[in-house]
Coordinates of C-alpha atoms in Angstrom, one line a residue:
X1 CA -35.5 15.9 13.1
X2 CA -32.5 14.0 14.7
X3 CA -29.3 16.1 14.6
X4 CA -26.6 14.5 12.7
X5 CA -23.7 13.6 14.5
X6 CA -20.4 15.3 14.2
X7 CA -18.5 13.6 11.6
X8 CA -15.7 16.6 11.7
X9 CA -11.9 15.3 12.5
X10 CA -10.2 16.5 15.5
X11 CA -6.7 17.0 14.3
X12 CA -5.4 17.5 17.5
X13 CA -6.1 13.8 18.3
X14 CA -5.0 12.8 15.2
X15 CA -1.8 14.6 15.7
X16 CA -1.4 12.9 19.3
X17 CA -1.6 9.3 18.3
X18 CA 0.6 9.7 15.4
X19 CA 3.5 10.6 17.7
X20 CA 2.3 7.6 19.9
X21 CA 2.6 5.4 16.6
X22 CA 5.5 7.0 15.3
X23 CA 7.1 5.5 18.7
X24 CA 5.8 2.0 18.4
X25 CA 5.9 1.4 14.8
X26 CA 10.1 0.2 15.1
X27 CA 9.3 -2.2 17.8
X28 CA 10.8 -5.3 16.6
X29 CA 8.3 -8.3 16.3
X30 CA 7.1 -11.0 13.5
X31 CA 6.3 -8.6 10.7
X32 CA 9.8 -6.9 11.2
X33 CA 11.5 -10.0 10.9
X34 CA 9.2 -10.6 8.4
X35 CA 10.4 -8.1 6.4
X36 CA 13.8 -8.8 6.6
X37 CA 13.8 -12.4 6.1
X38 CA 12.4 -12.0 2.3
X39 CA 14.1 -8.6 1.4
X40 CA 17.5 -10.3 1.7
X41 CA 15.8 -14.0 0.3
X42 CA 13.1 -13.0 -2.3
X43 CA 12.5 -10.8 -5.5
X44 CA 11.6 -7.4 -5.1
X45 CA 8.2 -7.6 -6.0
X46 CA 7.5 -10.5 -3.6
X47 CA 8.4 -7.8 -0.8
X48 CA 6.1 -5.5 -2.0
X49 CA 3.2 -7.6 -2.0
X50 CA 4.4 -8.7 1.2
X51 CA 4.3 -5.7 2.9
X52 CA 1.0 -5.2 1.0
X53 CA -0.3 -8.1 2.5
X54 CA 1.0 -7.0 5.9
X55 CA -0.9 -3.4 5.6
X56 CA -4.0 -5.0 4.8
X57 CA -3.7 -7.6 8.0
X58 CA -3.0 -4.2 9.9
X59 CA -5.7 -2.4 8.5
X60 CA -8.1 -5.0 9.4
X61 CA -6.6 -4.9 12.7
X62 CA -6.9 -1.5 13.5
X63 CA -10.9 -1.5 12.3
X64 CA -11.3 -4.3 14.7
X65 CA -9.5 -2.1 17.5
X66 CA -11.8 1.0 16.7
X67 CA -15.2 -0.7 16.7
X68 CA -14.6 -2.4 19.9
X69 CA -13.2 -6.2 19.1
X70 CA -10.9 -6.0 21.9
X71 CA -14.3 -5.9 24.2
X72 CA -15.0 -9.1 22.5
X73 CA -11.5 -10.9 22.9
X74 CA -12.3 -9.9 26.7
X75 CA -16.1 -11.8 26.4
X76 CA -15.0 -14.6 24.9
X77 CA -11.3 -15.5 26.3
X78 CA -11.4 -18.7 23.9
X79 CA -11.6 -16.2 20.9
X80 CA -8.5 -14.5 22.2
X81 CA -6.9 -18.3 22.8
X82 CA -7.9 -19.7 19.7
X83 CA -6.3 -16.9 17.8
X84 CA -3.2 -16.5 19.9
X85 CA -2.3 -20.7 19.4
X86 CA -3.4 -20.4 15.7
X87 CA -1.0 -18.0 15.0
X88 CA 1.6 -18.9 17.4
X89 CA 1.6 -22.7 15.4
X90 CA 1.5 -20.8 11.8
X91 CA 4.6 -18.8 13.1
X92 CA 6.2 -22.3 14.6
X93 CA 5.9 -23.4 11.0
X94 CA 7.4 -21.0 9.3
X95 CA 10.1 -21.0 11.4
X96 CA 10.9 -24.7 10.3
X97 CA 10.4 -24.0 7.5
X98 CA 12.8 -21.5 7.3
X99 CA 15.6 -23.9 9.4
X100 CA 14.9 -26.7 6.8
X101 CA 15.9 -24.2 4.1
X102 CA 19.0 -23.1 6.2
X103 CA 20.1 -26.4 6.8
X104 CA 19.9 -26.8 2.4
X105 CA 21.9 -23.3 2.1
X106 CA 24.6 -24.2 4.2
X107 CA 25.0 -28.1 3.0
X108 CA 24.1 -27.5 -0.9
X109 CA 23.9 -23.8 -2.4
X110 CA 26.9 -22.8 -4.0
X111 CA 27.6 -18.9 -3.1
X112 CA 26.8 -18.1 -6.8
X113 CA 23.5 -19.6 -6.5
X114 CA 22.6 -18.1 -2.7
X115 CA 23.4 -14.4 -4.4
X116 CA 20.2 -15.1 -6.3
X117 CA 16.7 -14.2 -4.3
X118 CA 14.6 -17.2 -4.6
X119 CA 12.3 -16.5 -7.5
X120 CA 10.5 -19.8 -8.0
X121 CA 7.8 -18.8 -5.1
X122 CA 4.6 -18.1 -5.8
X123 CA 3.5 -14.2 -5.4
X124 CA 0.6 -15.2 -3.5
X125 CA 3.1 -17.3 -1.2
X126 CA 4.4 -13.7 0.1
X127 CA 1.0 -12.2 -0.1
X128 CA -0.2 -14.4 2.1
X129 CA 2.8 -14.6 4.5
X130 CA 2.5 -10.7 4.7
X131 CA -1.1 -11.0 5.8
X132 CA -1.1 -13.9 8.1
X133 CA 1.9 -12.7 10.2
X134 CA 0.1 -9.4 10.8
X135 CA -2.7 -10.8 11.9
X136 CA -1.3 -13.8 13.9
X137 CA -1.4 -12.3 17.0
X138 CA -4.7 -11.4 18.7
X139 CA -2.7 -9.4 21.7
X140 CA -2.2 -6.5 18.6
X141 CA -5.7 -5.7 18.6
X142 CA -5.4 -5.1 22.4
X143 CA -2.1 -3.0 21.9
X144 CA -4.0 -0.7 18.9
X145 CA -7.0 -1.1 21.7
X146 CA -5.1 0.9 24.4
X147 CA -2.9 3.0 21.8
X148 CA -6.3 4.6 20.1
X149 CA -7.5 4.8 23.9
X150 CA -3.9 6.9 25.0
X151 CA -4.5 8.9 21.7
X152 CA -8.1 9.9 22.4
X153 CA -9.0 8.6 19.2
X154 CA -11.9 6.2 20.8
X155 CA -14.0 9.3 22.9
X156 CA -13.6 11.3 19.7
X157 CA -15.5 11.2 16.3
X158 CA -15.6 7.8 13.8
X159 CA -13.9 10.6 11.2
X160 CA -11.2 10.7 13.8
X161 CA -10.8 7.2 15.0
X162 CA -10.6 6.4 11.0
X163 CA -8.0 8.7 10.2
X164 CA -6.2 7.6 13.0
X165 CA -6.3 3.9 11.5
X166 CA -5.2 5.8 8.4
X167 CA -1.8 7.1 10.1
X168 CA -1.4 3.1 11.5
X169 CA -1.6 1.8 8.2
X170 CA 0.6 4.7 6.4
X171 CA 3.2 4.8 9.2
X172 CA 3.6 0.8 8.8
X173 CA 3.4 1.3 5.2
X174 CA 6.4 3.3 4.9
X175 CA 8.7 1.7 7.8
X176 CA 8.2 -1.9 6.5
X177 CA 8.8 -0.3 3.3
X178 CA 12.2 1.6 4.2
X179 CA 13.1 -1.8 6.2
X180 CA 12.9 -3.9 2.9
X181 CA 14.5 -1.4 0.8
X182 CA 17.6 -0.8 3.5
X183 CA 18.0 -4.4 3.9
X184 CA 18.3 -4.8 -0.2
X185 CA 21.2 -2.3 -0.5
X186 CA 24.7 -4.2 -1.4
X187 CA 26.2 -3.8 1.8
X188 CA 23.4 -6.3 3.8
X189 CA 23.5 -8.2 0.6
X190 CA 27.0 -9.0 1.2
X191 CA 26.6 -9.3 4.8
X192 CA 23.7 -11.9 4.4
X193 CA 25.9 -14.2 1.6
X194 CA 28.7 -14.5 4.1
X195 CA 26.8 -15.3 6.8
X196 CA 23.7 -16.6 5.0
X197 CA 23.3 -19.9 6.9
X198 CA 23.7 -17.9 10.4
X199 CA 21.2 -15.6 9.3
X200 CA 18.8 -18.2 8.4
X201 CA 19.0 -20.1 11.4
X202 CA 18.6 -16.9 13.3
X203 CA 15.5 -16.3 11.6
X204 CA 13.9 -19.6 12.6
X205 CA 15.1 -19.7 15.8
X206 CA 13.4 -16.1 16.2
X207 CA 10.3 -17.0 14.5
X208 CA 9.5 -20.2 16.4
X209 CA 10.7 -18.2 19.9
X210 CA 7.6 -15.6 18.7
X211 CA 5.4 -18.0 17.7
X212 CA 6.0 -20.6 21.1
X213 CA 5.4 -16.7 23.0
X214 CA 2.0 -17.0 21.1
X215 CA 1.1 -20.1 22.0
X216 CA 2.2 -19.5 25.6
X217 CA 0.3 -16.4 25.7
X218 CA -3.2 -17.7 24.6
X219 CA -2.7 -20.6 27.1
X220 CA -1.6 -19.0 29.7
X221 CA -4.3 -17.0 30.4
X222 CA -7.3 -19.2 30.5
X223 CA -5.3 -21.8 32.7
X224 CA -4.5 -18.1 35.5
X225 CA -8.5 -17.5 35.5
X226 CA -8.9 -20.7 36.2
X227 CA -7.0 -21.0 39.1

């Protein structure tokens, strides 16, 4: 009879990455500014599905990393490319989005009116915003590739590697979640209606200068190999 394999989780590894992650998760990036762009601009509850959305993008990230999708990305470079410019342009146009509705707070929303979140929006809207910025970059899978690698988590048991894409999606869970909440408190309200159409802009400008990265990023490459 064929032994079963050790399906037993090595804590110490466990324990390892989730210092490594505990170090990477306040990186700034897309699903920060995410984050920040609809606590201070959207209900409540749209920020929790967002974020929802956003764990579920990094969850299906991180299963990609641990059963060997960056391997793939490496096979097929116009996987990676395709990926990269798809969510390079989806960032682009959120970011335009984002200026157009700048450009409207600063010329036509009384203060009264920019104190309330935009409700009007649908709940999937944010869902879906959560989830496509997590997964709009294809280099992540690479990152949580090499960061499972540093852990140990890939020579260990599937238990392990799992419960290591458990502590990513906890860990992002609850920063994301202390990122919205901080940035709903009255004092960054107030900061964000007196410089509301600053702050939009900056958000724009940010999320078309990581989405442009994208784009660069997935072209780059191919055009290098082929030199």
């Amino acid at each position: 009879m064929t032994p079963m394999p050790d399906q037993s989780v090595d804590w110490s590894v466990v324990a390892t990455f989730a210092l490594l992650w505990a170090a990477v998760v306040p990186m700034p990036g897309a699903n920060s500014l995410m984050v920040m762009h609809l606590a201070l601009t959207r209900p409540s509850k749209h920020l929790a599905v967002a974020v929802a959305g956003n764990v579920a993008g990094m969850l299906l990230l991180a299963l990609a990393a641990l059963f060997g999708l960056a391997i793939m990305l490496d096979m097929f470079g116009w996987l990676r490319t395709a990926v990269n410019v798809l969510g390079g342009i989806y960032l682009v146009y959120l970011g335009i989005r984002v200026l157009r509705h700048s450009r409207k707070v600063s010329t036509t929303v009384p203060i009264a009116e920019a104190a309330t979140p935009e409700s009007d929006v649908p709940l999937a809207h944010s869902l879906g915003l959560g989830f496509l910025t997590s997964i709009s970059n294809a280099q992540a899978v690479v990152f949580v590739t090499s960061m499972l690698a540093l852990g140990g988590a890939l020579k260990s048991t599937l238990a392990t590697g799992l419960s290591c894409v458990g502590v990513i999606v906890l860990f992002n869970a609850l920063y994301l979640t202390f990122l919205g909440w901080l940035l709903r408190r009255p004092l960054a309200r107030a900061v964000y209606l007196r410089f509301r159409a600053a702050l939009e802009t900056a958000f724009g400008v940010l999320f078309i200068g990581l989405g442009g990265r994208l784009i660069w990023s997935g072209l780059a490459r191919p055009l290098l190999l082929a030199r």
